[in-house]
XYZ file of C-alpha atoms in Angstrom:
518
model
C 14.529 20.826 13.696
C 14.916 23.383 10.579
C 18.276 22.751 8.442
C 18.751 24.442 5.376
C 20.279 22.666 1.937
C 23.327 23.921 0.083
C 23.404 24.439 -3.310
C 24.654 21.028 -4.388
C 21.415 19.639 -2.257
C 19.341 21.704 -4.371
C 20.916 20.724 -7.556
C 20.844 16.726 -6.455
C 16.959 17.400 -5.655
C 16.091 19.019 -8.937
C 17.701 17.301 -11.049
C 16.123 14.030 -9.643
C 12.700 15.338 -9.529
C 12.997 17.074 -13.465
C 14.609 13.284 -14.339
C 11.520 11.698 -13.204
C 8.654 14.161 -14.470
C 10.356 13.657 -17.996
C 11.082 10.145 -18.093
C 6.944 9.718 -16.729
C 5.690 12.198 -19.541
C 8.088 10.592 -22.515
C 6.204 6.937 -21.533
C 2.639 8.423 -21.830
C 2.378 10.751 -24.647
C 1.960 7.671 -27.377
C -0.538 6.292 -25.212
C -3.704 5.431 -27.047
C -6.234 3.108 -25.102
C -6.943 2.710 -21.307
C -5.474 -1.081 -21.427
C -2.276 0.718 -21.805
C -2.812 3.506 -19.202
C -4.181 0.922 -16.986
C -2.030 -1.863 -17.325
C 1.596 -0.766 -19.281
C -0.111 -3.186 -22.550
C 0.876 -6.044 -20.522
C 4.332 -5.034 -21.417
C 6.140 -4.899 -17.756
C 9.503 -7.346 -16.720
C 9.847 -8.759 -13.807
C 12.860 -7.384 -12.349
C 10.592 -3.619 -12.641
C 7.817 -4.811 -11.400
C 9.804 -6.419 -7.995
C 11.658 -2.989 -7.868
C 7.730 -0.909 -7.975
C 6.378 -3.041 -5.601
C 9.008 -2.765 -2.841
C 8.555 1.479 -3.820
C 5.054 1.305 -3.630
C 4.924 -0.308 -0.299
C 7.608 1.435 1.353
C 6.391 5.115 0.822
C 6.752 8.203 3.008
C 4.260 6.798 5.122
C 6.962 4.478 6.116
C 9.808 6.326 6.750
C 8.011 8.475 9.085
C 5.473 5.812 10.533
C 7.606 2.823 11.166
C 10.964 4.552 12.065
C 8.427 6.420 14.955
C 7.271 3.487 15.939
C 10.595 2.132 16.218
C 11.566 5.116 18.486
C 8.465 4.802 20.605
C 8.331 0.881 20.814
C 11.152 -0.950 19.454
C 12.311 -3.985 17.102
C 9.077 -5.031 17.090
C 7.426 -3.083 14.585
C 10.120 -4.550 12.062
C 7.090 -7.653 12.485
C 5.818 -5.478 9.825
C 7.757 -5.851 7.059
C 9.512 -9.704 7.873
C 6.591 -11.077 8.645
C 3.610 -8.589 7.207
C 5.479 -8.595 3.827
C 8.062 -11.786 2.773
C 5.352 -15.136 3.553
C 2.402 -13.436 2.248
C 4.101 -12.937 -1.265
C 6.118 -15.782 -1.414
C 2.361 -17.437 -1.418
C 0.850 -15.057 -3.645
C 3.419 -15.346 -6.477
C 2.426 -19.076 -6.443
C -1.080 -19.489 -5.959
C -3.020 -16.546 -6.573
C -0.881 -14.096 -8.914
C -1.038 -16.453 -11.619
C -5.157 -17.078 -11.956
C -5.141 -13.132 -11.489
C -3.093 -12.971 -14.981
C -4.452 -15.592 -17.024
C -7.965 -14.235 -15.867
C -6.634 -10.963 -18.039
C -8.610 -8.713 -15.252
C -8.651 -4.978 -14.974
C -9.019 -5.310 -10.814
C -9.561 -7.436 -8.293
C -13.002 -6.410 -7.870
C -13.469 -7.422 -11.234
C -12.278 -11.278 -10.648
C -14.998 -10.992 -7.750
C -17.973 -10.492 -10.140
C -16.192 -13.358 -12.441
C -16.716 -15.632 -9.721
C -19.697 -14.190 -7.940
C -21.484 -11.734 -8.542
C -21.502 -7.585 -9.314
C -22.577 -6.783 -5.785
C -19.390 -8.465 -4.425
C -17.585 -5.964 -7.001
C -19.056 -2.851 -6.389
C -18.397 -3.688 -2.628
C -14.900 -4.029 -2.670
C -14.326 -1.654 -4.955
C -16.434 0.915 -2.877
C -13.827 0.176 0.053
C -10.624 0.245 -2.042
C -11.735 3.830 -3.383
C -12.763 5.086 -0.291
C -9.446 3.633 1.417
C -7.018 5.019 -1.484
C -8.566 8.425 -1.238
C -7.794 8.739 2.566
C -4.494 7.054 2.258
C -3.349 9.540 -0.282
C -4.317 12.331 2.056
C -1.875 10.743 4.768
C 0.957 10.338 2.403
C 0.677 14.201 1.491
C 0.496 14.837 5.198
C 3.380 12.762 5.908
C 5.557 14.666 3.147
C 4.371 17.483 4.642
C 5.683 16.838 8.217
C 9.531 15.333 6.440
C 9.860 18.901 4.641
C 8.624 20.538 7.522
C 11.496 19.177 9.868
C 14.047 19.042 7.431
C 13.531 22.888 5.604
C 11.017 24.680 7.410
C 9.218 24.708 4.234
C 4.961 25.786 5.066
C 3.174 22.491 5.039
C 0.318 23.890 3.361
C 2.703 24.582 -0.002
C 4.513 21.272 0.618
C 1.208 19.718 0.331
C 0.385 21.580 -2.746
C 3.967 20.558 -4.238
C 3.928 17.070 -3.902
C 0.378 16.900 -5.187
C 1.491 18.547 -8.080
C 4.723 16.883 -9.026
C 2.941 13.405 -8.861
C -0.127 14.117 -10.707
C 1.726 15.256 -13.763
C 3.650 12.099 -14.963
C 0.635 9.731 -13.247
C -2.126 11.564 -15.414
C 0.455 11.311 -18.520
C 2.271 7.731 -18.156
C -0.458 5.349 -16.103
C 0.765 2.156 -14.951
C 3.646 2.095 -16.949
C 5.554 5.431 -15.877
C 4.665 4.546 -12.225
C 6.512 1.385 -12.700
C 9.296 2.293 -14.697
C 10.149 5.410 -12.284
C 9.121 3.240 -9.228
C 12.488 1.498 -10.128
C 14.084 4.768 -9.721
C 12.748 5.515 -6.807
C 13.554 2.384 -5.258
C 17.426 2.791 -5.458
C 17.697 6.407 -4.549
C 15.033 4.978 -1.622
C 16.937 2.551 -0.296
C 20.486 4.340 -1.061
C 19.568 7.450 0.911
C 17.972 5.238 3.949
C 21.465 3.660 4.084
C 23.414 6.526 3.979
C 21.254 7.657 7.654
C 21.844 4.175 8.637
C 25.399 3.746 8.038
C 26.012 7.082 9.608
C 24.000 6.820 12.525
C 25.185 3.555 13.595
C 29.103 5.280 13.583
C 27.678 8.461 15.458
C 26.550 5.910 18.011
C 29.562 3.794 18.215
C 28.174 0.778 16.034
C 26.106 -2.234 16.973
C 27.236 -2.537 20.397
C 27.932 1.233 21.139
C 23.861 1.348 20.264
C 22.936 -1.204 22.306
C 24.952 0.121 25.216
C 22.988 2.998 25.078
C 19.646 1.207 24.697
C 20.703 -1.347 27.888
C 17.834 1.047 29.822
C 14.937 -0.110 27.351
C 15.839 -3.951 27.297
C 12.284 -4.375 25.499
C 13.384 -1.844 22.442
C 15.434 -4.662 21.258
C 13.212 -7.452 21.444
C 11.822 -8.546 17.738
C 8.652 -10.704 19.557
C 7.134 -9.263 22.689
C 5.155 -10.931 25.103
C 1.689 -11.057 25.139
C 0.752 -9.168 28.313
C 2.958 -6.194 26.833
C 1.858 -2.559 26.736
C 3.454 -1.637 23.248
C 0.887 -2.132 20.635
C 2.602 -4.924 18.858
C 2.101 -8.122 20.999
C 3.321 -11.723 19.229
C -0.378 -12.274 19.563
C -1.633 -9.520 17.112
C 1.559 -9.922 15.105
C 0.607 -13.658 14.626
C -3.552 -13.824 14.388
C -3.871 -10.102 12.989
C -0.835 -9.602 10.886
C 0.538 -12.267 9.877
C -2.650 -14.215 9.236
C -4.933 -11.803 8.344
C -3.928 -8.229 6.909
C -0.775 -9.257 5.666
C -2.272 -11.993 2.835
C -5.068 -9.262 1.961
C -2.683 -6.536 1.245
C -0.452 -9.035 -1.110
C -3.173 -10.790 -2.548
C -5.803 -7.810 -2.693
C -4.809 -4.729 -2.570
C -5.261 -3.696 -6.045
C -2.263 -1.248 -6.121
C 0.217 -4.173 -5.087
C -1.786 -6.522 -7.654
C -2.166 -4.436 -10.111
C 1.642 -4.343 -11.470
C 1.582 -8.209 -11.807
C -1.420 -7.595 -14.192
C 0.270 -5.709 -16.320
C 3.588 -8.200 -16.489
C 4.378 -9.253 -19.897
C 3.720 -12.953 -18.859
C 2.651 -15.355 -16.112
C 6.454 -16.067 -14.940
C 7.084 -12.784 -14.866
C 4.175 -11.960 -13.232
C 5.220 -14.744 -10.511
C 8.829 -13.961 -10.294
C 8.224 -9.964 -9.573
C 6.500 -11.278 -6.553
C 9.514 -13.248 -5.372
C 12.716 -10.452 -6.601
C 10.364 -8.276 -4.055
C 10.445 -10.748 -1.082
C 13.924 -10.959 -1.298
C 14.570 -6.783 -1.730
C 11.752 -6.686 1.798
C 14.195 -8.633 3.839
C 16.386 -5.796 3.881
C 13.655 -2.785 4.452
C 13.650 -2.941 9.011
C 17.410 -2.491 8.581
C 16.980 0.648 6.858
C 13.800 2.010 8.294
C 13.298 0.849 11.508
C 17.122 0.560 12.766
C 17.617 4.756 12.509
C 14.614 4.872 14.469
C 16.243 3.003 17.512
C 19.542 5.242 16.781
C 17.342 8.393 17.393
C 15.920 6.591 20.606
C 19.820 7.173 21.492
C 20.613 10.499 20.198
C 16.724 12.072 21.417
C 15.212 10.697 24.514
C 13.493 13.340 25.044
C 11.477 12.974 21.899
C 7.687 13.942 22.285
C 6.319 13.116 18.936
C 7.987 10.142 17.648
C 6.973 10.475 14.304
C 9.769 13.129 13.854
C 12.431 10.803 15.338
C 13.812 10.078 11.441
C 13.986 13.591 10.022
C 15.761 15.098 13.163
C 18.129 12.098 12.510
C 18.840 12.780 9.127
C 19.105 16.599 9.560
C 21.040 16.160 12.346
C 23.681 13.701 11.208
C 24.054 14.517 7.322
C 26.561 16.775 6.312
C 26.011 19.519 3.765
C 26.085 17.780 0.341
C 24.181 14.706 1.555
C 20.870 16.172 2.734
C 19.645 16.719 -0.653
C 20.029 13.250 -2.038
C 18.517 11.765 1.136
C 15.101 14.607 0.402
C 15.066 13.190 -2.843
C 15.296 9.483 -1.339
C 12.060 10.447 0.991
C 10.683 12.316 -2.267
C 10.498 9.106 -3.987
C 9.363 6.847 -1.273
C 6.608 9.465 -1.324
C 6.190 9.445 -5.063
C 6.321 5.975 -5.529
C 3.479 5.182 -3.403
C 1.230 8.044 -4.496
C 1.330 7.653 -7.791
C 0.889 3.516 -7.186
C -2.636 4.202 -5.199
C -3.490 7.063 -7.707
C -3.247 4.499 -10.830
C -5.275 1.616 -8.881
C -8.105 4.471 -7.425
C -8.235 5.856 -11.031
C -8.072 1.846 -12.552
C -11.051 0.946 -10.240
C -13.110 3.859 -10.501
C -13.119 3.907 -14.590
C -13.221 -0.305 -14.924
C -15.459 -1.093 -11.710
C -18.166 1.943 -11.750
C -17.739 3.797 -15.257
C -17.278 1.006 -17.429
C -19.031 -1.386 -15.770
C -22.303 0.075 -14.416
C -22.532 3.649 -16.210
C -21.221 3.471 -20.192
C -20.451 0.018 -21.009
C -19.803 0.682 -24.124
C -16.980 3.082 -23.740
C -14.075 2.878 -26.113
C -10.223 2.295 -25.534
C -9.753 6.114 -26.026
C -12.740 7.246 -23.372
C -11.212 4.766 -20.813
C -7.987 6.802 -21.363
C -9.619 10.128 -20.725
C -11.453 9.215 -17.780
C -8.917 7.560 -15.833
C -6.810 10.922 -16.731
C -9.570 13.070 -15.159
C -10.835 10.449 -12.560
C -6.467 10.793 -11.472
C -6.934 14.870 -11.144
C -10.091 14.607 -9.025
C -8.630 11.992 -6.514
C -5.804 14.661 -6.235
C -7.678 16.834 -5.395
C -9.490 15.173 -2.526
C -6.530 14.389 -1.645
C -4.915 17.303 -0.644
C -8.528 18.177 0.955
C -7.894 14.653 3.254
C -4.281 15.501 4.512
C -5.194 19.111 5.868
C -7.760 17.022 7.596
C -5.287 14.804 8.904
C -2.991 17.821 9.713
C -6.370 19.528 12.205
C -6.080 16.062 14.442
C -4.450 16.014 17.774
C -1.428 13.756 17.157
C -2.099 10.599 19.150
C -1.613 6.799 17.504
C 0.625 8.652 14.727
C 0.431 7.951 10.632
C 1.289 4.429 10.389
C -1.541 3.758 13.036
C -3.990 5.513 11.027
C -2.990 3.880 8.107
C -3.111 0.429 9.567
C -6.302 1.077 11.268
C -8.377 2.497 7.449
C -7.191 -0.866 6.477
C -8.136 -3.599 8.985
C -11.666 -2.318 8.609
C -11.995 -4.440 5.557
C -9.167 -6.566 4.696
C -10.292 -9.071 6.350
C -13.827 -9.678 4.713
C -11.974 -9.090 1.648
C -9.255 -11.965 1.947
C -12.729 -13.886 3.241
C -14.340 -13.334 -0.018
C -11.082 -14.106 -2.156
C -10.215 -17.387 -0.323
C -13.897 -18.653 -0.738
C -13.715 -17.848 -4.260
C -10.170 -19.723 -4.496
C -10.565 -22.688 -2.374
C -14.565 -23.035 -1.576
C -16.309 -24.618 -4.918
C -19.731 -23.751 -3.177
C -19.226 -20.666 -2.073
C -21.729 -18.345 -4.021
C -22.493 -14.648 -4.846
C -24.981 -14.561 -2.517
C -22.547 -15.979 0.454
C -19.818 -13.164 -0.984
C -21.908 -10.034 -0.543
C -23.147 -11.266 3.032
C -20.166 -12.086 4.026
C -18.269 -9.260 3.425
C -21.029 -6.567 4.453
C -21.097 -8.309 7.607
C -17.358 -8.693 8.172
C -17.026 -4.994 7.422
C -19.903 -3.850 9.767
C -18.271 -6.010 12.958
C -15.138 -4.236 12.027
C -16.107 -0.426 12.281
C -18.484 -1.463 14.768
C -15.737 -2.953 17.158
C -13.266 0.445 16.085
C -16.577 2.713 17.281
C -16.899 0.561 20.477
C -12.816 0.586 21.359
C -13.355 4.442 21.146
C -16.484 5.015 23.022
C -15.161 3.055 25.600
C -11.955 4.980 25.593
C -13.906 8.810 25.105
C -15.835 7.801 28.648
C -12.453 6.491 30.395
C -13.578 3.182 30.723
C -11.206 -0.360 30.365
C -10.689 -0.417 26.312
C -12.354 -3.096 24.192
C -8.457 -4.857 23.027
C -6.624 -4.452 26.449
C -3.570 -5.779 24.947
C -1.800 -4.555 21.422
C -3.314 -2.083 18.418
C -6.835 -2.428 18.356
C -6.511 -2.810 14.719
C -4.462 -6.025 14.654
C -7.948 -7.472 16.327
C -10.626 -5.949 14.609
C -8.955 -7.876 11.104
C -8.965 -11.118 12.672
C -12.833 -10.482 13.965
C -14.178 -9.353 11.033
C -12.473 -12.075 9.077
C -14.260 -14.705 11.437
C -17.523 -13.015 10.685
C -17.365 -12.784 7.012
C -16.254 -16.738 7.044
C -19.611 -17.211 8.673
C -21.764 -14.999 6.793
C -19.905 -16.498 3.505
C -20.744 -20.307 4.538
C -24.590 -19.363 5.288
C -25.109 -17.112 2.451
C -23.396 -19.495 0.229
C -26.838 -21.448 1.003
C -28.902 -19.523 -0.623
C -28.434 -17.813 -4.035
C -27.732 -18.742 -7.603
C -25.173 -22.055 -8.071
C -21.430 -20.958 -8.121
C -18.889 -20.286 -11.065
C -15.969 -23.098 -11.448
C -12.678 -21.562 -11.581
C -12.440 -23.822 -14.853
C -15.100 -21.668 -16.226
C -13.708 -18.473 -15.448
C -10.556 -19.277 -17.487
C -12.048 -20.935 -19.981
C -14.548 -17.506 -20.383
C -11.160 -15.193 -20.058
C -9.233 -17.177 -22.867
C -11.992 -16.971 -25.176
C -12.509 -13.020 -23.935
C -8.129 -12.803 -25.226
C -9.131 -14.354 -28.621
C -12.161 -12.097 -29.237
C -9.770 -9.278 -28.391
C -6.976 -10.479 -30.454
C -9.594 -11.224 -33.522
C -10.900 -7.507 -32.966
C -7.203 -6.321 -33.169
C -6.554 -8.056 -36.200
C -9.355 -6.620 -37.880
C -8.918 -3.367 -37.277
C -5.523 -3.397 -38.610
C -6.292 -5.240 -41.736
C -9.094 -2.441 -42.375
């Protein structure tokens, strides 16, 4: 549904979208050395980092993806965020978050050849690159679709556009600009999301005037659903897949989500970003997954749910209003490419240049790299979401999303928890463990389709396959790590990996004071 902006909407949307570019290319242009393009010089407050992290996670993908789901399924999908999100970093800020700092790692790849080995790291950080890559190409396709609906803008040049606008302050700023405008993003996010919500809930008569009209789908309102269910969120997947599995590896893991508490300027603020985010999550379904149960109401005759909240928000906004809720979707957009851009561009220059092809490269050829390695993932990129756009629309864009990660989350959050918890658990065990864990997951995702390209019974009868294939492939990587773990050099202590990294701080801060004394 095309509806055009008046010239306050345009003003509201460029004058947003100029405010961020500058404020992203004013906190680069001093930058000297990759530690500060990589991780803000250690510099970042909590409250910012809280505010990124809630932006980061919540991007386009999200508004379209989970407010679809919501129209096709229900309350369910809220599982997502209250579940998915608020436990798993309530634990991270205050068991894992804090080793991660006083480590003083680049990447969580990198804390896996600290306590393993380099295959373990090269692993991972082959998966994280290969899953940023694609995931970038779905956000630009998702921006794509939003403008689509809401302007009738070509989604070929809305691709371009978006590509463009984010590169330039992530190539210039790094870690730091994604942050700091992250925290800009995140109010004109959430304000614009309530502005659809308020005014959907009064087009349809409030709380009870939407449930009135819902009284036909009972089940849309129903935050746990049974088992035996045929929407793809069962409490069974939500519990053993979710909330067990991919939820901890995306808060403890992901190195976009991690990365920001690297860069805090110290362990409690580090710790207390993680918690000022669980508390902003709790509010996230109401905003994004509540509009999507208003446009059940207002279109029931929907086809492709994933355009359930644009048509709401071009439908109800009045002239004036549309452009500050484009530039709300423009910075949940923004705020999560430019997060995965910075990690892709972090891991590629520590975990592969650095690390296995120039060593010894300086502060200032860290900087450049990243800078380039941040153009070239742009440009794949945009090559990923027209790829995206050729696909028959089936399981929609959060499915896709969720599905690129369950193929190895799970082996991952294996790996980490050995390396936390398991004193014997070697490199050896790590590397076997995770291969395997991500070989039974694609394997069980090519078996579910094969079954399902020849019409026969699929392989998960109940919920998203990829809510099962985590929980699988996390079995198998616990096995492979205990009987690899037997074999193999002796392990690292966790004592001896801090001990190593706060000798590594005073070498650095020795080095620093030389150089400025000469």
């Amino acid at each position: 549904m095309e509806v055009g902006l008046s010239g306050i909407d345009y003003a509201v949307l460029v004058i947003y979208l100029a405010g961020t570019l500058a404020l992203g290319v004013a906190i680069g242009w001093k930058f000297k050395t990759g530690k500060d393009f990589f991780l803000a010089g250690r510099s970042l407050p909590w409250w910012a980092i809280g505010m990124s992290l809630v932006a980061s996670d919540i991007g386009g993908t999200d508004i379209i993806g989970v407010g679809g789901a919501a129209h096709k399924f229900g309350l369910s999908v809220a599982n997502f965020e209250w579940i998915g999100c608020v436990p798993a970093m309530i634990v991270a800020a205050f068991v894992f978050v804090p080793l991660f700092w006083r480590m003083g790692v680049y990447t969580i790849p990198e804390y896996l050849e600290r306590r393993f080995n380099v295959g373990a790291r090269v692993s991972l950080a082959t998966c994280w690159v290969i899953f940023m890559a694609c995931n970038l190409g779905i956000m630009l396709f998702a921006s794509a679709k939003m403008l689509n609906v809401l302007l009738g803008w070509d989604p070929t040049l809305c691709i371009f556009m978006s590509a463009l606008l984010v590169g330039v302050y992530t190539m210039a700023g790094g870690l730091k600009a994604v942050v700091y405008t992250d925290v800009i993003q995140c109010v004109v996010m959430i304000g614009g999301c309530l502005l659809v919500l308020g005014i959907g809930l009064y087009d349809a008569g409030g709380i009870a005037g939407l449930r009135e009209q819902l009284a036909a789908k009972p089940e849309h309102m129903e935050l746990l659903l049974p088992a035996d269910t045929e929407a793809p969120f069962p409490w069974t997947g939500i519990l053993f897949g979710l909330a067990l599995i991919l939820s901890p590896a995306y808060w403890i893991g992901n190195q976009a989500i991690v990365q920001r508490s690297l860069g805090a300027k110290s362990e409690f603020h580090a710790q207390a970003a993680y918690v000022w985010g669980a508390l902003l999550k709790i509010i996230i379904p109401f905003i994004i997954v509540v509009p999507g149960l208003i446009a059940v109401a207002k279109f029931p005759g929907l086809e492709d749910s994933d355009q359930a909240f644009p048509m709401l928000a071009s439908t109800l906004l009045p002239v004036g209003l549309r452009g500050l809720f484009l530039a709300a979707f423009v910075a949940a957009l923004m705020s999560s490419v430019d997060s995965y851009l910075n990690a892709a561009a972090t891991i590629v220059t520590s975990d592969f240049y650095k690390r296995l092809i120039r060593r010894d490269a300086s502060e200032a050829q860290m900087l450049r790299v990243g800078r380039i390695v941040t153009a070239a993932l742009l440009v794949w990129a945009v090559g990923f979401a027209f790829y995206i756009a050729s696909l028959k629309e089936g399981s929609g864009v959060y499915a896709i999303f969720q599905t690129l990660m369950s193929f190895f989350q799970g082996p991952a959050l294996a790996v980490i928890l050995a390396g936390f918890f398991w004193k014997r658990a070697n490199g050896t065990g790590a590397l076997v463990g995770f291969i395997s864990g991500v070989i039974c997951a694609v394997g069980l995702f090519a078996i579910d389709r094969w079954h399902e390209a020849f019409g026969w019974q699929p392989l998960f009868k109940i919920g998203e396959p990829f809510l099962y294939f985590s929980v699988w492939a996390f079995v198998v990587a616990v096995v492979g790590i205990a009987v690899g773990s037997c074999f193999g050099t002796p392990p690292k202590s966790q004592a001896d990996l801090l001990a190593q990294a706060a000798q590594d701080r005073l070498n650095e801060k020795q080095q620093q004071e030389g150089g400025a004394a000469a």
